[in-house]
PDB file of C-alpha atoms in Angstrom:
ATOM      1  CA  MET A   4      -4.814  23.739   0.027  1.00  0.00           C
ATOM      2  CA  ALA A   5      -2.123  22.674  -2.431  1.00  0.00           C
ATOM      3  CA  LEU A   6      -1.362  19.549  -0.409  1.00  0.00           C
ATOM      4  CA  PHE A   7      -5.031  18.570  -0.493  1.00  0.00           C
ATOM      5  CA  SER A   8      -5.116  19.051  -4.274  1.00  0.00           C
ATOM      6  CA  ILE A   9      -1.999  16.952  -4.778  1.00  0.00           C
ATOM      7  CA  LEU A  10      -3.290  14.194  -2.517  1.00  0.00           C
ATOM      8  CA  LEU A  11      -6.763  14.136  -4.040  1.00  0.00           C
ATOM      9  CA  THR A  12      -5.470  14.164  -7.605  1.00  0.00           C
ATOM     10  CA  THR A  13      -3.078  11.310  -6.880  1.00  0.00           C
ATOM     11  CA  LEU A  14      -5.784   9.221  -5.239  1.00  0.00           C
ATOM     12  CA  LEU A  15      -8.181   9.946  -8.089  1.00  0.00           C
ATOM     13  CA  TYR A  16      -5.806   8.977 -10.876  1.00  0.00           C
ATOM     14  CA  LEU A  17      -4.380   5.947  -9.085  1.00  0.00           C
ATOM     15  CA  GLY A  18      -7.881   4.884  -8.063  1.00  0.00           C
ATOM     16  CA  CYS A  19      -8.849   3.756 -11.569  1.00  0.00           C
ATOM     17  CA  THR A  20     -11.906   5.989 -11.593  1.00  0.00           C
ATOM     18  CA  LEU A  21     -11.328   7.239 -15.127  1.00  0.00           C
ATOM     19  CA  TYR A  22     -10.134   3.975 -16.698  1.00  0.00           C
ATOM     20  CA  PRO A  23     -10.237   0.220 -15.997  1.00  0.00           C
ATOM     21  CA  TRP A  24      -7.447  -1.295 -13.929  1.00  0.00           C
ATOM     22  CA  SER A  25      -6.546  -3.707 -16.719  1.00  0.00           C
ATOM     23  CA  THR A  26      -5.480  -0.850 -19.032  1.00  0.00           C
ATOM     24  CA  LEU A  27      -2.521  -0.184 -16.739  1.00  0.00           C
ATOM     25  CA  GLY A  28      -0.897  -3.445 -17.843  1.00  0.00           C
ATOM     26  CA  THR A  29       1.612  -1.580 -19.988  1.00  0.00           C
ATOM     27  CA  ILE A  30       2.840   0.405 -16.961  1.00  0.00           C
ATOM     28  CA  ARG A  31       3.193  -2.429 -14.480  1.00  0.00           C
ATOM     29  CA  TRP A  32       4.506  -0.400 -11.527  1.00  0.00           C
ATOM     30  CA  VAL A  33       1.535   1.990 -11.655  1.00  0.00           C
ATOM     31  CA  GLN A  34      -0.815  -0.994 -11.819  1.00  0.00           C
ATOM     32  CA  THR A  35       0.837  -2.434  -8.714  1.00  0.00           C
ATOM     33  CA  VAL A  36       0.783   0.876  -6.810  1.00  0.00           C
ATOM     34  CA  SER A  37      -2.888   1.388  -7.656  1.00  0.00           C
ATOM     35  CA  LEU A  38      -3.705  -1.853  -5.825  1.00  0.00           C
ATOM     36  CA  LEU A  39      -2.774  -0.080  -2.573  1.00  0.00           C
ATOM     37  CA  ASN A  40      -5.473   2.525  -3.163  1.00  0.00           C
ATOM     38  CA  PRO A  41      -8.903   1.539  -1.747  1.00  0.00           C
ATOM     39  CA  LEU A  42     -10.597   3.690  -4.390  1.00  0.00           C
ATOM     40  CA  THR A  43      -9.398   1.185  -7.009  1.00  0.00           C
ATOM     41  CA  TYR A  44     -11.546  -1.545  -5.492  1.00  0.00           C
ATOM     42  CA  VAL A  45     -14.565   0.741  -5.146  1.00  0.00           C
ATOM     43  CA  SER A  46     -14.420   1.939  -8.746  1.00  0.00           C
ATOM     44  CA  GLU A  47     -13.716  -1.554 -10.078  1.00  0.00           C
ATOM     45  CA  GLY A  48     -16.619  -2.906  -8.033  1.00  0.00           C
ATOM     46  CA  PHE A  49     -18.950  -0.306  -9.524  1.00  0.00           C
ATOM     47  CA  ARG A  50     -17.579  -1.024 -12.985  1.00  0.00           C
ATOM     48  CA  ALA A  51     -18.183  -4.757 -12.496  1.00  0.00           C
ATOM     49  CA  ALA A  52     -21.745  -4.159 -11.313  1.00  0.00           C
ATOM     50  CA  VAL A  53     -22.723  -1.744 -14.076  1.00  0.00           C
ATOM     51  CA  THR A  54     -20.802  -2.609 -17.232  1.00  0.00           C
ATOM     52  CA  PRO A  55     -19.522  -5.751 -18.927  1.00  0.00           C
ATOM     53  CA  ALA A  56     -16.159  -3.999 -19.480  1.00  0.00           C
ATOM     54  CA  ASP A  57     -12.899  -5.587 -18.440  1.00  0.00           C
ATOM     55  CA  HIS A  58     -12.320  -5.129 -14.704  1.00  0.00           C
ATOM     56  CA  LEU A  59     -10.834  -6.729 -11.617  1.00  0.00           C
ATOM     57  CA  GLY A  60     -12.700  -9.880 -10.698  1.00  0.00           C
ATOM     58  CA  ARG A  61     -15.556  -9.685  -8.248  1.00  0.00           C
ATOM     59  CA  TYR A  62     -13.865 -12.397  -6.211  1.00  0.00           C
ATOM     60  CA  VAL A  63     -10.982  -9.969  -5.683  1.00  0.00           C
ATOM     61  CA  VAL A  64     -12.861  -6.689  -5.275  1.00  0.00           C
ATOM     62  CA  TYR A  65     -15.513  -7.626  -2.732  1.00  0.00           C
ATOM     63  CA  PRO A  66     -13.313  -9.548  -0.257  1.00  0.00           C
ATOM     64  CA  VAL A  67     -10.764  -6.715  -0.270  1.00  0.00           C
ATOM     65  CA  LEU A  68     -13.477  -4.122   0.353  1.00  0.00           C
ATOM     66  CA  LEU A  69     -14.977  -6.205   3.158  1.00  0.00           C
ATOM     67  CA  GLY A  70     -11.549  -6.934   4.622  1.00  0.00           C
ATOM     68  CA  ARG A  71     -10.636  -3.251   4.718  1.00  0.00           C
ATOM     69  CA  THR A  72     -14.040  -2.033   5.882  1.00  0.00           C
ATOM     70  CA  ALA A  73     -14.824  -4.567   8.636  1.00  0.00           C
ATOM     71  CA  PRO A  74     -12.016  -3.547  11.046  1.00  0.00           C
ATOM     72  CA  LEU A  75     -12.826   0.130  10.557  1.00  0.00           C
ATOM     73  CA  LEU A  76     -16.512  -0.499  11.154  1.00  0.00           C
ATOM     74  CA  GLY A  77     -15.757  -2.435  14.327  1.00  0.00           C
ATOM     75  CA  ARG A  78     -13.506   0.333  15.597  1.00  0.00           C
ATOM     76  CA  GLU A  79     -16.049   3.043  14.868  1.00  0.00           C
ATOM     77  CA  VAL A  80     -18.907   1.124  16.510  1.00  0.00           C
ATOM     78  CA  HIS A  81     -16.692   0.731  19.586  1.00  0.00           C
ATOM     79  CA  HIS A  82     -15.981   4.488  19.665  1.00  0.00           C
ATOM     80  CA  PHE A  83     -19.649   5.325  19.107  1.00  0.00           C
ATOM     81  CA  ARG A  84     -20.731   3.108  21.982  1.00  0.00           C
ATOM     82  CA  ARG A  85     -18.041   4.485  24.256  1.00  0.00           C
ATOM     83  CA  ARG A  86     -18.550   8.188  23.500  1.00  0.00           C
ATOM     84  CA  VAL A  87     -22.263   8.486  22.733  1.00  0.00           C
ATOM     85  CA  VAL A  88     -24.241   5.519  23.978  1.00  0.00           C
ATOM     86  CA  GLY A  89     -22.129   5.235  27.123  1.00  0.00           C
ATOM     87  CA  ARG A  90     -23.168   8.739  28.181  1.00  0.00           C
ATOM     88  CA  VAL A  91     -26.898   7.944  28.229  1.00  0.00           C
ATOM     89  CA  GLY A  92     -27.939   7.026  31.785  1.00  0.00           C
ATOM     90  CA  TRP A  93     -30.515   4.344  30.953  1.00  0.00           C
ATOM     91  CA  VAL A  94     -28.081   2.465  28.715  1.00  0.00           C
ATOM     92  CA  ARG A  95     -25.146   2.343  31.107  1.00  0.00           C
ATOM     93  CA  THR A  96     -25.281   3.192  34.792  1.00  0.00           C
ATOM     94  CA  ALA A  97     -21.603   2.814  35.693  1.00  0.00           C
ATOM     95  CA  GLY A  98     -18.900   5.173  34.535  1.00  0.00           C
ATOM     96  CA  PRO A  99     -16.814   8.182  35.469  1.00  0.00           C
ATOM     97  CA  TRP A 100     -19.879  10.458  35.639  1.00  0.00           C
ATOM     98  CA  THR A 101     -21.450   8.375  38.460  1.00  0.00           C
ATOM     99  CA  THR A 102     -18.354   8.302  40.692  1.00  0.00           C
ATOM    100  CA  GLY A 103     -17.888  12.051  41.001  1.00  0.00           C
ATOM    101  CA  ASN A 104     -15.172  12.184  38.349  1.00  0.00           C
ATOM    102  CA  PRO A 105     -16.045  15.186  36.134  1.00  0.00           C
ATOM    103  CA  GLY A 106     -14.813  13.428  32.994  1.00  0.00           C
ATOM    104  CA  PRO A 107     -12.655  14.707  30.142  1.00  0.00           C
ATOM    105  CA  VAL A 108     -14.544  17.995  29.618  1.00  0.00           C
ATOM    106  CA  GLY A 109     -15.482  18.798  33.151  1.00  0.00           C
ATOM    107  CA  GLY A 110     -18.790  16.963  33.025  1.00  0.00           C
ATOM    108  CA  ARG A 111     -20.256  19.194  30.305  1.00  0.00           C
ATOM    109  CA  GLY A 112     -21.190  16.374  27.939  1.00  0.00           C
ATOM    110  CA  LEU A 113     -19.296  14.735  25.127  1.00  0.00           C
ATOM    111  CA  SER A 114     -15.608  15.316  24.746  1.00  0.00           C
TER     112      SER A 114
END
């Protein structure tokens, strides 16, 4: 539980949720480290959409969010199709369950 608290607190404070990213200019290394945190781009994107306050540019925030999200989305769609849609008989008729192979859980459904 303590590890979760430490991790969450670090991500929260380095994610620029409580302050704009530009205010970290006086502590340059923290400003640089916070750019590695995806929460920075989410909170700065919300700040740019809602307030006229100083924030990271939209031409920085949105491409980074799309660039980090697109590969994950592609991977998860692949896993969804393989594990869920691939098990439905009318969607896919070939697979380990049609050849007599019991599959990863002994043929009892999803693994």
